Short mmCIF file of C-alpha atoms in Angstrom, two decimals:
data_model
loop_
_atom_site.label_atom_id
_atom_site.label_comp_id
_atom_site.label_asym_id
_atom_site.label_seq_id
_atom_site.Cartn_x
_atom_site.Cartn_y
_atom_site.Cartn_z
CA UNK A 1 0.04 0.05 -0.03
CA UNK A 2 1.32 3.47 -0.94
CA UNK A 3 2.16 5.60 1.92
CA UNK A 4 -0.27 8.79 3.02
CA UNK A 5 -1.23 10.80 6.08
CA UNK A 6 -4.67 10.36 7.53
CA UNK A 7 -7.23 12.98 8.93
CA UNK A 8 -10.71 12.30 10.09
CA UNK A 9 -12.47 15.88 9.85
CA UNK A 10 -15.59 16.21 12.00
CA UNK A 11 -17.19 18.73 9.81
CA UNK A 12 -17.89 19.79 6.25
CA UNK A 13 -15.76 22.94 6.44
CA UNK A 14 -12.83 21.20 8.04
CA UNK A 15 -12.95 18.61 5.30
CA UNK A 16 -12.94 20.91 2.73
CA UNK A 17 -9.99 22.95 4.29
CA UNK A 18 -8.05 19.74 4.78
CA UNK A 19 -8.25 19.11 1.13
CA UNK A 20 -7.43 22.69 0.12
CA UNK A 21 -3.92 22.03 2.00
CA UNK A 22 -2.89 19.28 -0.22
CA UNK A 23 -3.62 20.99 -3.40
CA UNK A 24 -5.12 19.97 -6.56
CA UNK A 25 -1.74 21.08 -8.47
CA UNK A 26 -0.45 17.79 -7.20
CA UNK A 27 -2.08 15.43 -9.94
CA UNK A 28 -2.51 12.04 -8.74
CA UNK A 29 -0.72 12.98 -5.35
CA UNK A 30 -3.46 15.51 -4.30
CA UNK A 31 -5.49 14.62 -1.11
CA UNK A 32 -8.52 12.30 -1.75
CA UNK A 33 -11.78 12.07 0.35
CA UNK A 34 -12.21 8.55 1.54
CA UNK A 35 -15.40 6.94 2.73
CA UNK A 36 -16.37 3.24 1.65
CA UNK A 37 -12.87 3.10 0.07
CA UNK A 38 -13.89 0.13 -2.07
CA UNK A 39 -12.30 1.66 -5.30
CA UNK A 40 -9.91 3.84 -3.48
CA UNK A 41 -8.05 0.92 -1.94
CA UNK A 42 -7.85 -0.68 -5.40
CA UNK A 43 -6.55 2.33 -6.96
CA UNK A 44 -4.00 2.92 -4.61
CA UNK A 45 -2.89 -0.67 -4.35
CA UNK A 46 -2.49 -0.59 -8.13
CA UNK A 47 -0.49 2.93 -7.77
CA UNK A 48 -3.25 4.59 -10.07
CA UNK A 49 -3.95 7.04 -7.29
CA UNK A 50 -1.17 8.11 -4.83
CA UNK A 51 -2.64 10.80 -2.51
CA UNK A 52 -0.55 12.38 -0.11
CA UNK A 53 -3.50 12.48 2.18
CA UNK A 54 -6.67 10.56 2.94
CA UNK A 55 -9.41 12.56 4.37
CA UNK A 56 -11.89 10.03 6.08
CA UNK A 57 -15.06 11.91 5.52
CA UNK A 58 -17.28 9.19 7.49
CA UNK A 59 -17.48 11.11 10.45
CA UNK A 60 -19.04 14.15 8.66
CA UNK A 61 -22.68 14.97 10.35
CA UNK A 62 -25.79 14.15 8.39
CA UNK A 63 -24.48 12.76 5.31
CA UNK A 64 -25.60 9.11 5.98
CA UNK A 65 -29.24 10.01 6.57
CA UNK A 66 -32.27 9.07 4.25
CA UNK A 67 -34.85 11.71 4.39
CA UNK A 68 -38.29 11.05 2.70
CA UNK A 69 -41.29 13.70 2.50
CA UNK A 70 -43.99 14.31 0.03
CA UNK A 71 -41.96 16.26 -2.37
CA UNK A 72 -38.83 14.52 -2.34
CA UNK A 73 -36.41 11.84 -1.13
CA UNK A 74 -32.85 12.64 -0.13
CA UNK A 75 -30.16 10.16 0.02
CA UNK A 76 -26.91 11.32 1.92
CA UNK A 77 -23.86 10.66 0.22
CA UNK A 78 -22.45 8.41 2.89
CA UNK A 79 -25.69 6.06 2.81
CA UNK A 80 -24.35 2.53 2.06
CA UNK A 81 -25.20 1.08 -1.21
CA UNK A 82 -26.86 -1.92 0.69
CA UNK A 83 -29.09 0.37 2.81
CA UNK A 84 -30.23 2.33 -0.09
CA UNK A 85 -31.10 -0.85 -1.95
CA UNK A 86 -33.42 -2.45 0.56
CA UNK A 87 -35.04 0.88 1.93
CA UNK A 88 -38.68 0.41 1.72
CA UNK A 89 -39.19 3.97 0.07
CA UNK A 90 -36.60 3.21 -2.62
CA UNK A 91 -37.86 -0.38 -3.23
CA UNK A 92 -41.51 0.98 -3.63
CA UNK A 93 -40.79 4.13 -5.41
CA UNK A 94 -37.61 3.87 -7.28
CA UNK A 95 -37.54 0.24 -8.28
CA UNK A 96 -34.66 1.05 -10.98
CA UNK A 97 -32.43 2.49 -8.39
CA UNK A 98 -32.87 -0.62 -5.98
CA UNK A 99 -32.20 -3.16 -8.89
CA UNK A 100 -29.31 -1.21 -10.06
CA UNK A 101 -27.90 -1.05 -6.88
CA UNK A 102 -28.16 -4.78 -6.28
CA UNK A 103 -26.86 -5.42 -9.70
CA UNK A 104 -23.71 -3.78 -8.66
CA UNK A 105 -20.75 -5.53 -7.13
CA UNK A 106 -21.06 -8.05 -4.29
CA UNK A 107 -22.81 -7.97 -0.82
CA UNK A 108 -19.59 -7.17 1.03
CA UNK A 109 -18.71 -4.42 -1.30
CA UNK A 110 -22.13 -2.92 -1.07
CA UNK A 111 -21.90 -3.07 2.56
CA UNK A 112 -19.03 -0.68 2.52
CA UNK A 113 -19.45 1.28 -0.56
CA UNK A 114 -21.17 4.79 -0.21
CA UNK A 115 -23.64 6.27 -2.80
CA UNK A 116 -21.42 9.32 -3.45
CA UNK A 117 -18.18 7.28 -3.99
CA UNK A 118 -20.12 5.05 -6.35
CA UNK A 119 -20.86 7.74 -8.57
CA UNK A 120 -17.33 8.83 -8.65
CA UNK A 121 -15.90 5.33 -9.35
CA UNK A 122 -13.14 5.32 -11.78
CA UNK A 123 -13.32 3.06 -15.15
CA UNK A 124 -12.55 -0.45 -15.33
CA UNK A 125 -10.20 0.00 -18.58
CA UNK A 126 -7.30 -2.28 -18.04
CA UNK A 127 -4.96 0.36 -19.35
CA UNK A 128 -6.13 2.97 -16.88
CA UNK A 129 -5.80 0.43 -14.00
CA UNK A 130 -2.03 -0.57 -15.05
CA UNK A 131 -0.13 2.17 -13.86
CA UNK A 132 3.03 1.28 -15.95
CA UNK A 133 1.19 1.46 -19.08
CA UNK A 134 0.38 4.85 -21.10
CA UNK A 135 -3.09 6.18 -20.46
CA UNK A 136 -4.57 9.54 -21.39
CA UNK A 137 -6.91 9.48 -18.62
CA UNK A 138 -4.25 8.79 -15.91
CA UNK A 139 -1.21 10.46 -17.38
CA UNK A 140 -2.53 13.22 -19.95
CA UNK A 141 -0.72 12.99 -23.26
CA UNK A 142 0.75 9.60 -22.79
CA UNK A 143 -1.53 7.97 -25.48
CA UNK A 144 -4.45 5.53 -25.46
CA UNK A 145 -3.35 1.78 -26.14
CA UNK A 146 -6.77 0.80 -26.04
CA UNK A 147 -7.49 2.18 -29.46
CA UNK A 148 -6.45 -0.84 -31.59
CA UNK A 149 -5.60 -2.85 -28.18
CA UNK A 150 -7.81 -4.81 -25.78
CA UNK A 151 -10.99 -2.97 -26.14
CA UNK A 152 -13.70 -5.64 -26.07
CA UNK A 153 -15.12 -4.09 -22.75
CA UNK A 154 -14.80 -0.52 -23.72
CA UNK A 155 -17.08 2.00 -25.12
CA UNK A 156 -18.94 2.54 -28.39
CA UNK A 157 -20.55 5.74 -27.33
CA UNK A 158 -19.22 9.08 -26.24
CA UNK A 159 -15.71 8.11 -27.07
CA UNK A 160 -12.82 10.38 -28.51
CA UNK A 161 -9.77 9.42 -30.36
CA UNK A 162 -7.96 10.19 -26.88
CA UNK A 163 -10.19 7.81 -24.79
CA UNK A 164 -12.77 5.10 -25.08
CA UNK A 165 -13.01 3.88 -21.28
CA UNK A 166 -16.34 2.85 -20.32
CA UNK A 167 -18.08 4.29 -17.40
CA UNK A 168 -18.41 1.03 -15.22
CA UNK A 169 -21.36 2.38 -12.85
CA UNK A 170 -24.94 1.17 -12.65
CA UNK A 171 -26.41 3.53 -10.13
CA UNK A 172 -25.72 6.73 -11.90
CA UNK A 173 -27.75 5.25 -15.03
CA UNK A 174 -30.69 4.69 -12.64
CA UNK A 175 -30.47 8.34 -11.37
CA UNK A 176 -30.66 9.65 -14.90
CA UNK A 177 -33.98 8.15 -15.58
CA UNK A 178 -35.48 9.25 -12.15
CA UNK A 179 -34.31 12.69 -12.74
CA UNK A 180 -32.16 13.14 -9.70
CA UNK A 181 -30.14 15.98 -8.63
CA UNK A 182 -26.71 16.16 -6.74
CA UNK A 183 -26.23 18.39 -3.92
CA UNK A 184 -22.39 19.52 -3.90
CA UNK A 185 -20.25 21.07 -1.15
CA UNK A 186 -16.67 22.79 -1.62
CA UNK A 187 -14.90 25.99 -0.61
CA UNK A 188 -17.16 28.01 -2.66
CA UNK A 189 -20.26 26.81 -0.81
CA UNK A 190 -22.95 24.52 -1.99
CA UNK A 191 -24.58 23.97 -5.30
CA UNK A 192 -27.18 21.58 -7.05
CA UNK A 193 -26.66 20.12 -10.39
CA UNK A 194 -28.79 17.64 -12.43
CA UNK A 195 -27.10 14.15 -12.29
CA UNK A 196 -26.79 14.38 -15.94
CA UNK A 197 -24.23 17.15 -15.53
CA UNK A 198 -21.87 15.35 -13.30
CA UNK A 199 -19.92 13.13 -15.84
CA UNK A 200 -18.05 14.73 -18.59
CA UNK A 201 -17.16 12.96 -21.96
CA UNK A 202 -13.62 12.42 -22.71
CA UNK A 203 -13.06 14.84 -25.78
CA UNK A 204 -9.52 16.05 -25.50
CA UNK A 205 -9.34 16.08 -21.76
CA UNK A 206 -10.11 12.40 -20.69
CA UNK A 207 -8.38 13.13 -17.21
CA UNK A 208 -11.27 15.32 -16.38
CA UNK A 209 -13.85 13.08 -15.65
CA UNK A 210 -16.63 15.09 -13.70
CA UNK A 211 -17.75 18.83 -13.25
CA UNK A 212 -16.53 18.58 -9.40
CA UNK A 213 -14.19 21.42 -8.86
CA UNK A 214 -11.08 20.37 -6.70
CA UNK A 215 -11.89 19.86 -3.14
CA UNK A 216 -15.90 19.68 -4.02
CA UNK A 217 -17.53 16.73 -2.63
CA UNK A 218 -20.95 15.23 -3.20
CA UNK A 219 -23.17 15.41 0.00
CA UNK A 220 -26.66 14.17 -1.07
CA UNK A 221 -28.77 12.86 -4.01
CA UNK A 222 -32.26 14.45 -4.38
CA UNK A 223 -34.99 12.56 -5.83
CA UNK A 224 -38.15 14.18 -6.86
CA UNK A 225 -41.53 12.48 -5.79
CA UNK A 226 -42.63 9.86 -8.24
CA UNK A 227 -46.06 9.81 -9.56
CA UNK A 228 -48.75 7.20 -10.41
CA UNK A 229 -48.27 6.10 -14.05
CA UNK A 230 -44.21 5.55 -13.73
CA UNK A 231 -42.79 2.26 -13.56
CA UNK A 232 -39.12 1.48 -13.80
CA UNK A 233 -36.60 -1.20 -14.10
CA UNK A 234 -32.90 -2.08 -14.46
CA UNK A 235 -31.66 -4.86 -16.74
CA UNK A 236 -27.79 -5.64 -16.74
CA UNK A 237 -26.14 -7.99 -19.03
CA UNK A 238 -22.54 -9.38 -18.02
CA UNK A 239 -20.30 -12.19 -18.74
CA UNK A 240 -21.37 -13.93 -15.76
CA UNK A 241 -24.48 -13.78 -13.64
CA UNK A 242 -23.36 -12.01 -10.51
CA UNK A 243 -20.55 -9.56 -9.39
CA UNK A 244 -19.42 -8.55 -12.73
CA UNK A 245 -19.40 -5.09 -14.77
CA UNK A 246 -21.87 -4.73 -17.34
CA UNK A 247 -21.46 -5.57 -20.97
CA UNK A 248 -24.54 -3.57 -21.34
CA UNK A 249 -27.43 -2.44 -19.32
CA UNK A 250 -30.34 -0.28 -19.51
CA UNK A 251 -32.33 1.80 -16.80
CA UNK A 252 -35.98 2.29 -18.02
CA UNK A 253 -38.52 4.55 -16.50
CA UNK A 254 -41.96 4.76 -18.48
CA UNK A 255 -44.94 6.80 -17.69
CA UNK A 256 -47.75 4.51 -19.05
CA UNK A 257 -51.54 5.42 -19.49
CA UNK A 258 -53.90 2.69 -18.44
CA UNK A 259 -54.18 1.82 -22.08
CA UNK A 260 -50.36 1.19 -22.55
CA UNK A 261 -49.73 4.37 -24.15
CA UNK A 262 -46.45 5.76 -23.64
CA UNK A 263 -46.84 9.15 -22.06
CA UNK A 264 -43.23 9.88 -21.28
CA UNK A 265 -40.26 7.70 -21.18
CA UNK A 266 -36.43 8.10 -19.81
CA UNK A 267 -33.96 5.57 -20.93
CA UNK A 268 -30.33 5.51 -20.09
CA UNK A 269 -27.57 2.94 -20.64
CA UNK A 270 -24.38 1.46 -19.18
CA UNK A 271 -21.42 -0.58 -20.19
CA UNK A 272 -21.46 0.89 -23.69
CA UNK A 273 -20.61 4.60 -23.02
CA UNK A 274 -17.93 6.97 -21.76
CA UNK A 275 -20.30 8.34 -19.22
CA UNK A 276 -24.01 7.58 -18.14
CA UNK A 277 -25.86 7.73 -21.20
CA UNK A 278 -29.39 8.88 -22.10
CA UNK A 279 -31.12 7.82 -25.11
CA UNK A 280 -33.29 10.62 -26.48
CA UNK A 281 -33.90 9.06 -29.72
CA UNK A 282 -35.26 5.77 -28.13
CA UNK A 283 -37.45 7.98 -25.90
CA UNK A 284 -38.83 9.95 -28.78
CA UNK A 285 -39.77 6.75 -30.77
CA UNK A 286 -41.71 5.70 -27.59
CA UNK A 287 -43.76 8.77 -26.74
CA UNK A 288 -47.26 8.71 -27.59
CA UNK A 289 -47.36 5.16 -29.02
CA UNK A 290 -48.80 2.16 -27.47
CA UNK A 291 -46.20 -0.05 -25.86
CA UNK A 292 -45.93 -3.51 -27.58
CA UNK A 293 -43.19 -5.90 -28.52
CA UNK A 294 -42.96 -4.44 -32.11
CA UNK A 295 -42.72 -0.90 -30.53
CA UNK A 296 -39.90 -1.88 -28.28
CA UNK A 297 -37.84 -3.52 -30.87
CA UNK A 298 -38.32 -0.44 -33.17
CA UNK A 299 -37.35 2.12 -30.57
CA UNK A 300 -34.46 -0.01 -29.42
CA UNK A 301 -33.19 -0.07 -33.12
CA UNK A 302 -32.14 3.42 -32.45
CA UNK A 303 -30.21 2.84 -29.15
CA UNK A 304 -26.87 2.60 -30.79
CA UNK A 305 -27.17 5.57 -33.09
CA UNK A 306 -23.79 7.27 -33.58
CA UNK A 307 -21.95 4.26 -32.16
CA UNK A 308 -18.20 4.07 -32.87
CA UNK A 309 -17.25 0.33 -32.58
CA UNK A 310 -13.57 -0.41 -31.92
CA UNK A 311 -11.74 -3.38 -33.22
CA UNK A 312 -13.12 -6.01 -30.53
CA UNK A 313 -16.45 -4.49 -29.36
CA UNK A 314 -18.66 -4.42 -32.43
CA UNK A 315 -20.63 -6.96 -30.64
CA UNK A 316 -21.86 -4.19 -28.25
CA UNK A 317 -24.13 -2.58 -30.96
CA UNK A 318 -26.57 -5.64 -31.49
CA UNK A 319 -26.27 -6.59 -28.07
CA UNK A 320 -27.30 -2.99 -26.80
CA UNK A 321 -30.17 -2.83 -29.10
CA UNK A 322 -31.47 -6.29 -27.72
CA UNK A 323 -30.95 -5.21 -24.07
CA UNK A 324 -32.78 -2.08 -24.46
CA UNK A 325 -35.65 -3.91 -26.36
CA UNK A 326 -35.82 -6.55 -23.53
CA UNK A 327 -35.63 -3.66 -20.74
CA UNK A 328 -38.49 -2.08 -22.39
CA UNK A 329 -40.45 -5.30 -22.43
CA UNK A 330 -39.72 -6.26 -19.12
CA UNK A 331 -40.77 -2.78 -17.91
CA UNK A 332 -43.91 -2.90 -19.71
CA UNK A 333 -44.79 -6.44 -18.57
CA UNK A 334 -44.46 -7.71 -22.01
CA UNK A 335 -41.77 -10.26 -21.08
CA UNK B 1 12.54 -4.17 4.63
CA UNK B 2 10.48 -7.16 5.11
CA UNK B 3 9.89 -10.00 2.59
CA UNK B 4 6.58 -8.52 1.35
CA UNK B 5 7.89 -5.06 0.68
CA UNK B 6 10.83 -6.69 -1.17
CA UNK B 7 8.56 -8.62 -3.37
CA UNK B 8 6.55 -5.71 -3.90
CA UNK B 9 9.49 -3.45 -5.12
CA UNK B 10 11.08 -6.35 -7.16
CA UNK B 11 7.93 -6.70 -8.94
CA UNK B 12 7.53 -3.06 -9.63
CA UNK B 13 10.94 -2.77 -10.88
CA UNK B 14 10.32 -5.83 -13.13
CA UNK B 15 7.26 -4.71 -14.65
CA UNK B 16 8.87 -1.31 -15.52
CA UNK B 17 11.73 -2.95 -17.29
CA UNK B 18 9.16 -5.02 -19.22
CA UNK B 19 7.57 -1.89 -20.74
CA UNK B 20 9.75 -0.69 -23.56
CA UNK B 21 8.10 2.61 -23.96
CA UNK B 22 8.67 3.61 -20.47
CA UNK B 23 10.82 6.82 -20.13
CA UNK B 24 12.31 8.46 -17.08
CA UNK B 25 9.42 11.07 -17.54
CA UNK B 26 6.74 8.40 -17.31
CA UNK B 27 8.30 6.43 -14.37
CA UNK B 28 8.12 9.64 -12.36
CA UNK B 29 4.51 8.93 -12.11
CA UNK B 30 5.66 6.78 -9.09
CA UNK B 31 7.89 9.23 -7.30
CA UNK B 32 6.65 11.61 -4.65
CA UNK B 33 6.39 15.10 -5.72
CA UNK B 34 8.02 16.53 -2.86
CA UNK B 35 10.47 15.43 0.02
CA UNK B 36 7.70 16.01 2.41
CA UNK B 37 6.16 12.83 1.15
CA UNK B 38 8.59 10.88 3.12
CA UNK B 39 7.36 12.61 6.42
CA UNK B 40 3.81 11.63 5.56
CA UNK B 41 5.00 7.99 4.90
CA UNK B 42 5.73 7.19 8.30
CA UNK B 43 2.63 8.56 9.98
CA UNK B 44 1.39 5.96 12.68
CA UNK B 45 -1.19 6.15 15.11
CA UNK B 46 -1.85 4.01 18.22
CA UNK B 47 -5.65 2.78 18.58
CA UNK B 48 -7.70 0.08 19.69
CA UNK B 49 -9.78 -2.63 17.97
CA UNK B 50 -12.73 -4.65 19.41
CA UNK B 51 -12.31 -8.11 17.86
CA UNK B 52 -14.62 -11.09 18.85
CA UNK B 53 -15.50 -9.10 21.89
CA UNK B 54 -12.15 -8.42 23.16
CA UNK B 55 -10.36 -4.84 22.89
CA UNK B 56 -6.82 -5.21 21.21
CA UNK B 57 -4.57 -1.99 21.69
CA UNK B 58 -2.34 -1.84 18.72
CA UNK B 59 1.11 -0.53 18.97
CA UNK B 60 2.10 2.60 16.65
CA UNK B 61 0.58 1.13 13.39
CA UNK B 62 1.00 2.73 9.95
CA UNK B 63 -2.35 4.26 8.81
CA UNK B 64 -2.35 2.73 5.48
CA UNK B 65 -2.60 -0.77 7.15
CA UNK B 66 -5.57 -2.75 5.88
CA UNK B 67 -7.82 -4.36 8.49
CA UNK B 68 -6.88 -7.49 6.92
CA UNK B 69 -3.23 -7.23 7.34
CA UNK B 70 -3.67 -5.77 10.99
CA UNK B 71 -5.77 -8.94 11.93
CA UNK B 72 -3.01 -11.38 10.24
CA UNK B 73 0.32 -9.58 10.95
CA UNK B 74 -0.35 -7.47 13.94
CA UNK B 75 -2.79 -9.56 16.02
CA UNK B 76 -1.95 -12.96 14.61
CA UNK B 77 -5.63 -13.75 13.97
CA UNK B 78 -4.48 -15.73 10.68
CA UNK B 79 -7.95 -17.37 10.08
CA UNK B 80 -8.85 -14.63 8.08
CA UNK B 81 -7.29 -15.35 4.64
CA UNK B 82 -5.51 -12.96 1.96
CA UNK B 83 -6.52 -13.99 -1.50
CA UNK B 84 -6.31 -11.23 -3.88
CA UNK B 85 -5.96 -8.27 -1.67
CA UNK B 86 -8.30 -6.34 -4.16
CA UNK B 87 -11.86 -7.15 -3.03
CA UNK B 88 -12.61 -9.69 -5.54
CA UNK B 89 -12.21 -13.02 -3.89
CA UNK B 90 -13.99 -12.56 -0.38
CA UNK B 91 -11.30 -14.82 1.48
CA UNK B 92 -10.93 -11.78 4.00
CA UNK B 93 -14.57 -11.61 4.79
CA UNK B 94 -15.23 -10.55 8.46
CA UNK B 95 -18.28 -8.96 10.12
CA UNK B 96 -18.06 -5.43 11.12
CA UNK B 97 -20.89 -4.40 13.42
CA UNK B 98 -22.59 -7.59 12.04
CA UNK B 99 -22.28 -6.66 8.53
CA UNK B 100 -19.86 -8.71 6.21
CA UNK B 101 -17.21 -6.81 4.57
CA UNK B 102 -13.89 -7.41 2.88
CA UNK B 103 -11.28 -6.56 5.24
CA UNK B 104 -8.60 -5.91 2.46
CA UNK B 105 -10.84 -2.89 1.29
CA UNK B 106 -10.92 -1.50 4.97
CA UNK B 107 -8.30 0.72 6.71
CA UNK B 108 -7.63 -0.66 10.46
CA UNK B 109 -7.66 2.90 11.63
CA UNK B 110 -11.03 3.49 10.54
CA UNK B 111 -12.50 0.56 12.43
CA UNK B 112 -12.16 1.96 15.85
CA UNK B 113 -15.36 1.71 17.91
CA UNK B 114 -16.63 -0.99 15.94
CA UNK B 115 -17.33 -4.59 16.54
CA UNK B 116 -15.35 -6.76 14.46
CA UNK B 117 -16.02 -10.57 14.19
CA UNK B 118 -13.54 -13.12 12.56
CA UNK B 119 -13.70 -16.66 12.07
CA UNK B 120 -11.80 -17.24 15.46
CA UNK B 121 -14.82 -15.60 17.23
CA UNK B 122 -17.54 -17.54 15.55
CA UNK B 123 -17.65 -20.82 17.67
CA UNK B 124 -17.96 -20.17 21.26
CA UNK B 125 -19.17 -16.85 22.59
CA UNK B 126 -15.84 -16.15 24.25
CA UNK B 127 -14.08 -16.23 20.58
CA UNK B 128 -12.42 -19.56 21.06
CA UNK B 129 -13.79 -21.66 18.47
CA UNK B 130 -12.73 -25.03 18.99
CA UNK B 131 -13.32 -28.44 17.05
CA UNK B 132 -15.65 -29.42 19.80
CA UNK B 133 -17.66 -26.20 19.76
CA UNK B 134 -18.24 -25.01 16.02
CA UNK B 135 -20.71 -22.58 14.61
CA UNK B 136 -23.16 -24.50 13.01
CA UNK B 137 -22.34 -23.30 9.50
CA UNK B 138 -18.63 -24.54 10.23
CA UNK B 139 -20.06 -27.99 11.12
CA UNK B 140 -22.22 -27.87 8.18
CA UNK B 141 -19.14 -27.13 5.78
CA UNK B 142 -17.48 -30.31 7.21
CA UNK B 143 -20.59 -32.33 7.16
CA UNK B 144 -21.17 -31.26 3.25
CA UNK B 145 -17.53 -31.45 2.40
CA UNK B 146 -17.59 -27.81 1.42
CA UNK B 147 -14.09 -27.06 0.82
CA UNK B 148 -11.23 -28.88 -0.85
CA UNK B 149 -7.98 -26.72 -0.03
CA UNK B 150 -9.72 -24.71 2.54
CA UNK B 151 -8.29 -21.31 1.58
CA UNK B 152 -11.63 -19.54 0.76
CA UNK B 153 -13.33 -21.45 3.67
CA UNK B 154 -13.20 -18.88 6.59
CA UNK B 155 -14.35 -16.03 4.06
CA UNK B 156 -17.21 -18.40 2.72
CA UNK B 157 -18.24 -19.14 6.26
CA UNK B 158 -17.99 -15.61 7.40
CA UNK B 159 -20.10 -14.42 4.36
CA UNK B 160 -22.60 -17.53 4.68
CA UNK B 161 -23.33 -16.50 8.43
CA UNK B 162 -24.23 -12.99 7.18
CA UNK B 163 -26.19 -14.29 3.98
CA UNK B 164 -28.36 -16.41 6.57
CA UNK B 165 -28.85 -13.64 9.03
CA UNK B 166 -29.92 -11.24 6.19
CA UNK B 167 -32.47 -13.71 4.93
CA UNK B 168 -30.90 -14.11 1.72
CA UNK B 169 -30.65 -18.02 1.80
CA UNK B 170 -34.21 -19.22 0.77
CA UNK B 171 -33.21 -20.70 -2.45
CA UNK B 172 -30.01 -22.25 -4.07
CA UNK B 173 -30.28 -19.37 -6.77
CA UNK B 174 -30.53 -16.80 -3.97
CA UNK B 175 -27.74 -18.43 -2.20
CA UNK B 176 -25.52 -18.23 -5.23
CA UNK B 177 -26.40 -14.60 -5.84
CA UNK B 178 -25.74 -13.34 -2.43
CA UNK B 179 -22.67 -15.59 -2.01
CA UNK B 180 -21.03 -13.98 -5.21
CA UNK B 181 -18.50 -12.13 -3.18
CA UNK B 182 -16.78 -15.36 -2.54
CA UNK B 183 -14.75 -17.25 -4.96
CA UNK B 184 -13.65 -20.93 -4.65
CA UNK B 185 -11.18 -22.03 -7.19
CA UNK B 186 -11.59 -25.55 -6.03
CA UNK B 187 -15.19 -25.27 -7.31
CA UNK B 188 -16.70 -26.63 -4.22
CA UNK B 189 -19.72 -24.24 -4.74
CA UNK B 190 -22.41 -27.13 -4.88
CA UNK B 191 -21.47 -28.37 -1.48
CA UNK B 192 -21.21 -24.69 -0.16
CA UNK B 193 -24.63 -23.92 -1.30
CA UNK B 194 -25.90 -27.14 0.24
CA UNK B 195 -24.20 -26.23 3.70
CA UNK B 196 -25.56 -22.74 3.58
CA UNK B 197 -28.93 -23.87 2.79
CA UNK B 198 -29.23 -26.44 5.42
CA UNK B 199 -28.09 -23.92 8.25
CA UNK B 200 -30.74 -21.50 6.99
CA UNK B 201 -33.63 -24.11 6.99
CA UNK B 202 -32.52 -25.27 10.45
CA UNK B 203 -32.50 -21.78 11.91
CA UNK B 204 -35.78 -20.71 10.26
CA UNK B 205 -37.23 -23.70 11.90
CA UNK B 206 -35.80 -23.09 15.16
#
């Protein structure tokens, strides 16, 4: 394990001040906030992150709370994945979120990992995770061996010539279709952003993965109240049934009228894109039409629009289309 | 330098040499940016951990010590096994405040004030599990021949105890899903599922 110093601030302002003292100009050696630690421990073990200082944020007051009222639900950033996944209000009103959480990692990991940390997990791209190899995300300007290399698990959507790493998470995809917001705190105060604004596409700067400023941290996730007609579901396809990252996954939320007409739809996919990824063309193809198997297939055929397959991952184009179709059918009770 | 550090250093040097593209510039990725890093490197703390009901006062311990290494190397509780050290195999599973976690992914310093249960604490209440006083799941693993080499077994049993307690052992499929964080390279899964199911059935009817 790499060496680091350790602090355990008792308040948000102390945590932010502690981070500021171990500045953002230090690249992978900058201070890192640390809570569940499930990804951080791997990253430090593999020398991908080398923080001078670990700031243990698990004592920050109030961040482990789940609050429910008529207008909304707030999940604190320190709520464990396992606790959120089995919370009765989540199970009842945000099924897609509970299913996405339970499709992630393993029971032991979900007992440690926090929701805020889950959103900020780093890609599983093997070139990123091997600190002796070039990687534009880890070492800007060093190149991307994944292009033309081992890219079977990597992205077909949202890529650039500089980076094709997949966003590996499930929870964030589910958050996209329930219109969640993130509460963020930092030296400049607090702000709220839609979850869709959190992750950045790689473009020319794959090392900049989120819109968080240095030293900012996610403190809570806000969910708008759900209304009657909405139903939701998460479907994840992987190389084995359990404890694996997605080859392709889909988060579906449909507002269905009594006769099965799609009044509104929100669809997001994982395992295929560089960020959590909405499918506006699929959503548009569904709206105003009656949901049946034919419509599911037709709409899903638009899922890979704009895809740029690499040497080994062209299989993800038809796989994604089928996963989206299946996810729509299951959500609509057709399969 | 102990054997483990020597191996880590030798392996890092070896893999660097195997990478023809690496230049001095790239390798600086491994070097601390300032000499201050050395001062940070030796930060140690004294603290106490509660394990199997007993408080253990630790001597000055590096803050980067995992709970797993602390259990094995400092406290000589070697029933908890180190497999991958990366959260993938589950051999290091322990209970913290009754919840199963991978001790290789936990920092020891963050476990103060928590109740830690290891395989050594499963049998008798005083934490001295003996062949005569096994936890029911330990006995069921023997009865069902639920291991071959035995390396994953303590993690499997700790995870199985939690799986049953959580109520996730109602069917073979459910056990397979909720035990997916524990790998067995001998492939004793069929008998592991049988052992977990049997204890779950017995505790449900008790």
